[in-house]
Amino acid sequence: MNNEKIQQATEHFAQILQAELARIDKMKNSEGFVDYSTLPTITIGIVGGDGIGPFIADQTQKILETLLADALKTDRIRLKVVEGLTIENRIAKMQAIPDEVLAELQECDVILKGPTTTPRRGDDMPNIESANVSMRRAFDLFANVRPVKIPQDNIDWVFFRENTEGEYILGSQGVDVTEDLAIDFKAITTQGVERIVRAAFEYAKQNGRKRVTVVTKANVIKTTDGKFLKIAQEIAKEYPGISCDDWYIDIMAAKLIDPSRRSEFEVLVMPNLYGDILTDQAAQLQGGVGTAGSANIGTKHAMFEAIHGSAPRMVDEGRAQYADPSSLVRAAVMMLEHIGFKTEAKNLDMALDICGQYEKKFVLTSRANGVTNDQYTDYILDTLADPNIEAKWLSYTQK
Ligand code: IPM
Ligand code: MG
């Protein structure tokens, strides 16, 4: 009996190896990064998602329509609302991303995405794979870039989380070998590590950062994390002006909340799951996961999203109109930056700082004792319309 089960699991494992080796070949043949300045039209897909997603996506769209009014008129930019990435439709089709939605997403150069619901084991829903994870994989969005800034504590971190491998790539392909034995897989590839580590160092180089910190658990997870660390240290040699240090994930988590050390870190790079955990922790330090944006970058496509979930409870309790759109708007800042609309990105970033951190004329509390997200968006738009926005922002940040 056991032999048969071992045989089945072994066959399953062989299929995984085939698929992973094929993926490596694809990575080897992948093209360089698209240059958005050469595209006649940049298509931005807007995906509402689930729960509060459509509410905050509407607000973000409104801001983009104002900010990009000229580019929209000349067709330099096109906004394309993509429907159907909802838990209801995904369950109806039994697909993490239904085919027709995927086809529409494929037509977009960049995607702005609200949160999507991920069913868990034991939920009252079929166990469909996370739409996030599927999209990252479908478009090979290997770099998950998550900045966290706390100016008053001198914190300015940028996390480069590997986004397509590690514990996630085979997340739904683990095996229950017998009733008592469950096995999951973690896969790390040379190509996968090289591209994320290089992305982190290139970012550091282009943004005058002097330090890249590699986070693993290579003392215990010796093969995969060991490979990650070894390759990272090799690549670091190509960047003599940037120092490279390495930490294990446990002590790294401690150092991020150590007030005497944490502001020393600048750019951090790590495998998928560690990045998932550490970036939530970091976002919480900044004021909550609702305040952080997240970029998922590949060579051909890129997707920008809020890092929080879909908060279905807020919708059930009739509070969706009070949901904070800031995280998705921050994601829009990263998107504008990524496609080369630097001035618009900078202005929107300053407006978010002024409204959310400094001036706080209107405050969202996610309940009726705060403003609605409509009112908050108007506040952001009013702040953006001020020709002296930079002077205003400087007056706060240089205090
Ligand atoms: C994130 C989220 C996702 C992840 C979930 C929704 C699958 O937590 O973007 O960090 O784990 O990557
Ligand atoms: Mg997460």
Short mmCIF file of C-alpha atoms and ligand atoms in Angstrom, two decimals:
data_model
loop_
_atom_site.label_atom_id
_atom_site.label_comp_id
_atom_site.label_asym_id
_atom_site.label_seq_id
_atom_site.Cartn_x
_atom_site.Cartn_y
_atom_site.Cartn_z
CA MET A 1 0.00 0.00 0.00
CA ASN A 2 2.71 2.45 1.01
CA ASN A 3 4.78 1.50 -2.00
CA GLU A 4 1.96 2.43 -4.29
CA LYS A 5 1.58 5.78 -2.58
CA ILE A 6 5.28 6.44 -2.79
CA GLN A 7 5.14 5.56 -6.45
CA GLN A 8 2.29 8.02 -7.06
CA ALA A 9 4.08 10.78 -5.18
CA THR A 10 7.28 10.07 -7.09
CA GLU A 11 5.48 10.37 -10.40
CA HIS A 12 3.93 13.63 -9.28
CA PHE A 13 7.38 14.85 -8.28
CA ALA A 14 8.80 13.91 -11.68
CA GLN A 15 6.13 16.03 -13.38
CA ILE A 16 7.02 18.96 -11.17
CA LEU A 17 10.67 18.63 -12.10
CA GLN A 18 9.80 18.57 -15.82
CA ALA A 19 7.71 21.71 -15.47
CA GLU A 20 10.37 23.52 -13.48
CA LEU A 21 13.10 22.64 -15.97
CA ALA A 22 10.88 23.91 -18.78
CA ARG A 23 10.35 27.13 -16.83
CA ILE A 24 14.11 27.54 -16.51
CA ASP A 25 14.46 27.25 -20.29
CA LYS A 26 11.86 29.97 -20.69
CA MET A 27 13.73 32.23 -18.28
CA LYS A 28 16.95 31.65 -20.17
CA ASN A 29 15.28 32.81 -23.39
CA SER A 30 13.39 35.73 -21.93
CA GLU A 31 13.78 39.17 -23.51
CA GLY A 32 14.96 42.35 -21.81
CA PHE A 33 12.66 44.89 -20.15
CA VAL A 34 10.16 46.71 -22.37
CA ASP A 35 10.92 50.39 -22.91
CA TYR A 36 7.61 52.18 -22.36
CA SER A 37 8.87 55.35 -24.02
CA THR A 38 8.88 53.51 -27.35
CA LEU A 39 5.24 52.37 -27.12
CA PRO A 40 2.80 54.64 -29.00
CA THR A 41 0.07 53.83 -26.46
CA ILE A 42 0.44 52.46 -22.97
CA THR A 43 -2.63 50.49 -21.91
CA ILE A 44 -3.37 50.49 -18.20
CA GLY A 45 -5.73 47.71 -17.11
CA ILE A 46 -7.88 48.48 -14.09
CA VAL A 47 -9.12 45.46 -12.16
CA GLY A 48 -11.51 45.97 -9.26
CA GLY A 49 -11.23 42.52 -7.67
CA ASP A 50 -13.35 41.52 -4.67
CA GLY A 51 -14.78 43.05 -1.51
CA ILE A 52 -13.67 46.66 -1.11
CA GLY A 53 -11.53 46.29 -4.27
CA PRO A 54 -13.99 47.81 -6.79
CA PHE A 55 -14.65 50.72 -4.41
CA ILE A 56 -11.01 51.69 -4.01
CA ALA A 57 -10.25 50.93 -7.69
CA ASP A 58 -12.98 53.42 -8.73
CA GLN A 59 -11.38 56.10 -6.60
CA THR A 60 -7.94 55.38 -7.99
CA GLN A 61 -9.31 55.48 -11.53
CA LYS A 62 -10.84 58.89 -10.84
CA ILE A 63 -7.45 60.19 -9.72
CA LEU A 64 -5.71 58.75 -12.79
CA GLU A 65 -8.29 60.29 -15.11
CA THR A 66 -7.52 63.71 -13.67
CA LEU A 67 -3.77 63.28 -13.46
CA LEU A 68 -3.42 61.80 -16.94
CA ALA A 69 -6.08 63.92 -18.67
CA ASP A 70 -3.70 65.13 -21.38
CA ALA A 71 -2.16 61.73 -22.08
CA LEU A 72 -5.63 60.22 -22.28
CA LYS A 73 -6.70 62.82 -24.81
CA THR A 74 -3.76 62.09 -27.12
CA ASP A 75 -4.11 58.33 -26.64
CA ARG A 76 -0.61 58.13 -25.16
CA ILE A 77 -2.36 56.35 -22.32
CA ARG A 78 -5.47 54.22 -22.47
CA LEU A 79 -7.40 53.04 -19.43
CA LYS A 80 -9.07 49.67 -19.84
CA VAL A 81 -11.40 48.41 -17.15
CA VAL A 82 -11.14 44.62 -16.96
CA GLU A 83 -14.17 42.95 -15.41
CA GLY A 84 -14.57 39.41 -14.19
CA LEU A 85 -11.67 38.86 -11.82
CA THR A 86 -14.16 38.25 -9.04
CA ILE A 87 -14.43 35.32 -6.70
CA GLU A 88 -17.93 34.56 -8.06
CA ASN A 89 -16.73 34.36 -11.66
CA ARG A 90 -13.59 32.49 -10.68
CA ILE A 91 -15.66 29.90 -8.85
CA ALA A 92 -18.15 29.68 -11.73
CA LYS A 93 -15.29 28.98 -14.15
CA MET A 94 -13.20 27.08 -11.59
CA GLN A 95 -10.13 29.00 -12.71
CA ALA A 96 -7.80 31.24 -10.69
CA ILE A 97 -7.94 33.69 -13.61
CA PRO A 98 -10.75 32.84 -16.07
CA ASP A 99 -9.46 32.53 -19.65
CA GLU A 100 -11.39 35.51 -21.01
CA VAL A 101 -10.06 37.72 -18.21
CA LEU A 102 -6.53 36.53 -18.83
CA ALA A 103 -6.87 37.36 -22.52
CA GLU A 104 -7.95 40.91 -21.66
CA LEU A 105 -5.16 41.32 -19.16
CA GLN A 106 -2.71 40.21 -21.80
CA GLU A 107 -3.68 43.26 -23.87
CA CYS A 108 -2.60 45.58 -21.05
CA ASP A 109 0.96 46.81 -20.64
CA VAL A 110 0.49 47.46 -16.96
CA ILE A 111 -2.28 46.47 -14.57
CA LEU A 112 -3.63 48.19 -11.50
CA LYS A 113 -5.38 45.62 -9.36
CA GLY A 114 -7.63 45.77 -6.33
CA PRO A 115 -7.43 42.92 -3.79
CA THR A 116 -8.90 39.54 -4.69
CA THR A 117 -10.28 36.95 -2.29
CA THR A 118 -8.26 33.77 -1.87
CA PRO A 119 -10.23 30.74 -0.63
CA ARG A 120 -8.54 28.75 2.10
CA ARG A 121 -8.84 25.15 3.05
CA GLY A 122 -11.94 24.83 5.18
CA ASP A 123 -13.66 27.90 3.71
CA ASP A 124 -17.08 27.45 2.27
CA MET A 125 -15.60 27.81 -1.23
CA PRO A 126 -13.76 25.58 -3.67
CA ASN A 127 -10.00 25.72 -3.13
CA ILE A 128 -9.05 27.86 -6.17
CA GLU A 129 -5.55 29.20 -6.35
CA SER A 130 -4.89 32.82 -5.41
CA ALA A 131 -5.47 35.19 -8.35
CA ASN A 132 -2.42 37.19 -7.24
CA VAL A 133 -0.09 34.26 -7.28
CA SER A 134 -1.52 33.08 -10.62
CA MET A 135 -1.14 36.48 -12.22
CA ARG A 136 2.44 36.81 -11.03
CA ARG A 137 3.15 33.43 -12.54
CA ALA A 138 1.16 33.91 -15.77
CA PHE A 139 3.03 37.13 -16.56
CA ASP A 140 6.28 36.08 -14.91
CA LEU A 141 6.22 39.12 -12.60
CA PHE A 142 9.33 38.11 -10.73
CA ALA A 143 10.13 41.22 -8.74
CA ASN A 144 7.78 42.25 -5.98
CA VAL A 145 8.94 45.71 -4.99
CA ARG A 146 7.55 47.13 -1.75
CA PRO A 147 8.80 50.44 -0.39
CA VAL A 148 8.26 51.40 3.24
CA LYS A 149 9.01 54.92 4.45
CA ILE A 150 8.81 56.37 7.95
CA PRO A 151 10.47 59.77 7.59
CA GLN A 152 10.32 60.68 11.29
CA ASP A 153 12.31 57.54 12.13
CA ASN A 154 14.64 57.95 9.19
CA ILE A 155 13.36 54.72 7.67
CA ASP A 156 13.45 54.36 3.91
CA TRP A 157 13.39 50.68 2.96
CA VAL A 158 12.75 49.05 -0.38
CA PHE A 159 12.01 45.34 -0.31
CA PHE A 160 12.72 43.17 -3.35
CA ARG A 161 10.74 40.03 -2.75
CA GLU A 162 11.26 37.20 -5.23
CA ASN A 163 7.77 36.69 -6.57
CA THR A 164 7.62 33.57 -8.69
CA GLU A 165 9.53 30.82 -6.90
CA GLY A 166 10.33 29.61 -3.42
CA GLU A 167 7.48 28.13 -1.45
CA TYR A 168 4.90 29.79 -3.70
CA ILE A 169 5.63 28.42 -7.12
CA LEU A 170 4.44 24.95 -6.16
CA GLY A 171 2.03 26.13 -3.52
CA SER A 172 -0.93 24.19 -4.84
CA GLN A 173 1.09 21.18 -5.90
CA GLY A 174 2.09 19.70 -2.59
CA VAL A 175 1.18 16.05 -1.98
CA ASP A 176 -0.62 14.20 0.72
CA VAL A 177 1.58 11.15 0.32
CA THR A 178 -0.41 9.16 2.85
CA GLU A 179 -3.09 10.21 5.28
CA ASP A 180 -0.35 11.14 7.73
CA LEU A 181 2.36 12.57 5.52
CA ALA A 182 2.03 15.90 3.72
CA ILE A 183 4.85 17.34 1.62
CA ASP A 184 5.19 20.80 0.08
CA PHE A 185 8.00 21.96 -2.17
CA LYS A 186 10.30 24.94 -2.32
CA ALA A 187 12.09 25.57 -5.59
CA ILE A 188 14.89 28.06 -6.23
CA THR A 189 16.60 28.43 -9.59
CA THR A 190 19.83 30.10 -10.65
CA GLN A 191 17.97 32.27 -13.17
CA GLY A 192 15.29 33.17 -10.65
CA VAL A 193 17.79 34.31 -8.05
CA GLU A 194 19.98 36.17 -10.52
CA ARG A 195 17.15 38.29 -11.86
CA ILE A 196 15.74 39.35 -8.48
CA VAL A 197 19.14 40.06 -6.93
CA ARG A 198 20.22 42.00 -9.98
CA ALA A 199 16.98 44.00 -9.88
CA ALA A 200 17.75 44.94 -6.25
CA PHE A 201 21.33 45.99 -6.99
CA GLU A 202 20.34 47.90 -10.14
CA TYR A 203 17.71 49.74 -8.14
CA ALA A 204 20.31 50.57 -5.48
CA LYS A 205 22.73 51.80 -8.12
CA GLN A 206 20.19 53.95 -9.92
CA ASN A 207 18.84 55.47 -6.74
CA GLY A 208 22.10 56.19 -4.95
CA ARG A 209 21.53 53.51 -2.31
CA LYS A 210 24.66 52.14 -0.69
CA ARG A 211 23.57 48.89 0.87
CA VAL A 212 21.75 45.73 -0.17
CA THR A 213 20.78 43.24 2.53
CA VAL A 214 20.12 39.62 1.62
CA VAL A 215 17.64 37.77 3.85
CA THR A 216 17.48 33.95 3.94
CA LYS A 217 17.49 31.07 6.38
CA ALA A 218 20.51 29.49 4.71
CA ASN A 219 21.74 27.97 7.99
CA VAL A 220 18.75 25.60 8.00
CA ILE A 221 17.18 25.60 4.53
CA LYS A 222 20.58 24.83 3.16
CA THR A 223 19.98 23.85 -0.44
CA THR A 224 17.52 26.43 -1.75
CA ASP A 225 18.32 29.36 0.56
CA GLY A 226 22.00 28.40 0.38
CA LYS A 227 21.80 28.80 -3.38
CA PHE A 228 20.02 32.14 -3.06
CA LEU A 229 22.68 33.49 -0.73
CA LYS A 230 25.63 32.18 -2.72
CA ILE A 231 24.40 33.68 -5.99
CA ALA A 232 23.55 36.97 -4.27
CA GLN A 233 27.09 37.21 -2.90
CA GLU A 234 28.52 36.54 -6.35
CA ILE A 235 26.37 39.23 -7.97
CA ALA A 236 27.29 41.69 -5.21
CA LYS A 237 30.87 41.62 -6.50
CA GLU A 238 29.66 43.26 -9.71
CA TYR A 239 28.60 46.32 -7.68
CA PRO A 240 31.70 47.54 -5.86
CA GLY A 241 30.13 50.81 -4.67
CA ILE A 242 27.33 49.00 -2.84
CA SER A 243 27.90 46.99 0.31
CA CYS A 244 26.15 43.65 0.72
CA ASP A 245 25.34 42.01 4.04
CA ASP A 246 23.26 38.95 4.83
CA TRP A 247 20.89 38.14 7.67
CA TYR A 248 18.71 35.23 8.62
CA ILE A 249 15.00 35.90 8.50
CA ASP A 250 14.43 35.51 12.25
CA ILE A 251 17.01 38.05 13.37
CA MET A 252 16.06 40.29 10.44
CA ALA A 253 12.49 40.37 11.74
CA ALA A 254 13.89 41.41 15.12
CA LYS A 255 16.17 44.09 13.66
CA LEU A 256 13.32 45.70 11.74
CA ILE A 257 11.73 46.59 15.05
CA ASP A 258 15.02 47.56 16.74
CA PRO A 259 14.97 51.38 16.84
CA SER A 260 18.75 51.55 17.19
CA ARG A 261 19.47 49.55 14.03
CA ARG A 262 16.56 49.58 11.66
CA SER A 263 17.21 52.84 9.85
CA GLU A 264 20.53 51.42 8.60
CA PHE A 265 18.80 49.07 6.17
CA GLU A 266 18.18 50.37 2.65
CA VAL A 267 17.42 47.79 -0.04
CA LEU A 268 16.52 44.26 1.04
CA VAL A 269 16.24 41.19 -1.18
CA MET A 270 14.84 37.79 -0.25
CA PRO A 271 12.97 34.65 -1.33
CA ASN A 272 9.22 34.75 -1.68
CA LEU A 273 7.76 33.68 1.68
CA TYR A 274 10.21 35.67 3.80
CA GLY A 275 9.35 38.69 1.69
CA ASP A 276 5.65 38.08 2.17
CA ILE A 277 6.01 38.12 5.95
CA LEU A 278 8.61 40.83 6.32
CA THR A 279 6.78 43.30 4.07
CA ASP A 280 3.58 43.01 6.10
CA GLN A 281 5.59 43.65 9.24
CA ALA A 282 7.31 46.64 7.66
CA ALA A 283 4.03 48.04 6.32
CA GLN A 284 2.54 47.77 9.78
CA LEU A 285 5.38 49.88 11.17
CA GLN A 286 4.55 52.49 8.55
CA GLY A 287 0.95 52.71 9.67
CA GLY A 288 -0.71 49.51 8.53
CA VAL A 289 -0.89 47.31 5.45
CA GLY A 290 -3.49 49.73 4.05
CA THR A 291 -0.78 52.34 3.61
CA ALA A 292 1.62 50.40 1.40
CA GLY A 293 1.70 49.82 -2.34
CA SER A 294 3.25 46.93 -4.15
CA ALA A 295 4.74 46.55 -7.64
CA ASN A 296 5.00 43.21 -9.41
CA ILE A 297 7.47 43.67 -12.22
CA GLY A 298 8.28 41.42 -15.16
CA THR A 299 10.09 42.13 -18.40
CA LYS A 300 6.94 42.55 -20.50
CA HIS A 301 4.11 43.20 -18.03
CA ALA A 302 3.83 44.73 -14.60
CA MET A 303 1.05 44.70 -12.04
CA PHE A 304 0.53 47.15 -9.21
CA GLU A 305 -1.65 46.38 -6.23
CA ALA A 306 -2.63 47.19 -2.70
CA ILE A 307 -0.94 44.84 -0.25
CA HIS A 308 -4.02 44.35 1.91
CA GLY A 309 -6.86 41.89 1.39
CA SER A 310 -10.39 42.37 0.08
CA ALA A 311 -11.99 42.97 3.51
CA PRO A 312 -15.35 41.32 2.67
CA ARG A 313 -16.55 42.11 6.17
CA MET A 314 -16.52 45.84 5.40
CA VAL A 315 -18.82 45.20 2.45
CA ASP A 316 -21.10 42.92 4.47
CA GLU A 317 -21.41 45.56 7.15
CA GLY A 318 -22.16 48.24 4.55
CA ARG A 319 -18.93 50.15 5.17
CA ALA A 320 -17.20 49.76 1.79
CA GLN A 321 -17.61 53.45 1.05
CA TYR A 322 -15.30 54.18 4.00
CA ALA A 323 -12.48 51.91 2.80
CA ASP A 324 -9.12 53.65 2.49
CA PRO A 325 -7.97 53.81 -1.15
CA SER A 326 -4.44 54.98 -0.19
CA SER A 327 -2.72 51.65 -0.69
CA LEU A 328 -4.00 51.29 -4.24
CA VAL A 329 -3.24 54.94 -4.96
CA ARG A 330 0.33 54.32 -3.71
CA ALA A 331 0.44 51.41 -6.12
CA ALA A 332 -0.66 53.83 -8.85
CA VAL A 333 2.29 56.07 -7.92
CA MET A 334 4.63 53.14 -8.48
CA MET A 335 2.91 52.40 -11.77
CA LEU A 336 3.26 55.98 -13.04
CA GLU A 337 6.91 55.93 -12.06
CA HIS A 338 7.40 52.61 -13.83
CA ILE A 339 5.93 53.80 -17.15
CA GLY A 340 7.96 56.99 -17.09
CA PHE A 341 5.36 59.50 -15.85
CA LYS A 342 7.74 60.70 -13.15
CA THR A 343 6.25 64.15 -12.49
CA GLU A 344 2.74 62.78 -12.11
CA ALA A 345 4.08 60.05 -9.83
CA LYS A 346 5.94 62.52 -7.65
CA ASN A 347 2.97 64.88 -7.34
CA LEU A 348 0.60 62.08 -6.41
CA ASP A 349 3.07 60.72 -3.88
CA MET A 350 3.35 64.15 -2.26
CA ALA A 351 -0.43 64.55 -2.23
CA LEU A 352 -0.79 61.21 -0.44
CA ASP A 353 1.82 62.22 2.14
CA ILE A 354 0.15 65.57 2.75
CA CYS A 355 -3.36 64.13 3.06
CA GLY A 356 -2.51 60.97 4.97
CA GLN A 357 0.44 61.88 7.16
CA TYR A 358 0.71 65.62 7.65
CA GLU A 359 -2.22 67.91 6.99
CA LYS A 360 -4.96 65.32 7.65
CA LYS A 361 -7.79 67.73 6.99
CA PHE A 362 -10.04 64.73 6.33
CA VAL A 363 -9.47 61.35 7.90
CA LEU A 364 -10.70 57.90 6.93
CA THR A 365 -11.46 55.61 9.82
CA SER A 366 -13.17 52.91 7.75
CA ARG A 367 -16.38 53.83 9.60
CA ALA A 368 -19.06 56.51 9.50
CA ASN A 369 -17.14 58.67 11.99
CA GLY A 370 -14.61 59.35 9.21
CA VAL A 371 -15.03 60.63 5.65
CA THR A 372 -16.09 58.45 2.71
CA ASN A 373 -13.54 57.45 0.13
CA ASP A 374 -15.29 59.75 -2.36
CA GLN A 375 -14.63 62.68 -0.07
CA TYR A 376 -11.10 61.52 0.54
CA THR A 377 -10.40 61.27 -3.19
CA ASP A 378 -11.70 64.83 -3.63
CA TYR A 379 -9.29 65.86 -0.88
CA ILE A 380 -6.41 64.21 -2.76
CA LEU A 381 -7.52 65.86 -6.02
CA ASP A 382 -7.75 69.28 -4.36
CA THR A 383 -4.28 68.80 -2.93
CA LEU A 384 -2.97 67.82 -6.36
CA ALA A 385 -4.54 70.88 -7.94
CA ASP A 386 -2.50 73.20 -5.72
CA PRO A 387 0.32 74.61 -7.89
CA ASN A 388 2.44 74.98 -4.75
CA ILE A 389 2.12 71.35 -3.72
CA GLU A 390 5.87 70.80 -3.56
CA ALA A 391 6.47 73.80 -1.31
CA LYS A 392 3.67 72.59 0.92
CA TRP A 393 5.10 69.08 1.06
CA LEU A 394 8.57 70.44 1.83
CA SER A 395 7.17 72.59 4.62
CA TYR A 396 5.99 69.42 6.33
CA THR A 397 8.85 67.07 5.57
CA GLN A 398 11.62 69.51 6.48
CA LYS A 399 10.27 70.34 9.88
C1 IPM B 1 0.71 39.44 -0.74
C2 IPM B 1 -0.42 38.57 -0.33
C3 IPM B 1 -0.47 37.36 -1.24
C4 IPM B 1 0.83 36.64 -1.09
C5 IPM B 1 -1.66 36.41 -0.95
C6 IPM B 1 -2.97 37.11 -1.14
C7 IPM B 1 -1.59 35.16 -1.76
O1 IPM B 1 -0.28 38.20 1.00
O2 IPM B 1 0.67 39.98 -1.86
O3 IPM B 1 1.67 39.59 0.01
O4 IPM B 1 1.02 35.87 -0.16
O5 IPM B 1 1.72 36.88 -1.91
MG MG B 2 1.38 39.10 1.97
#
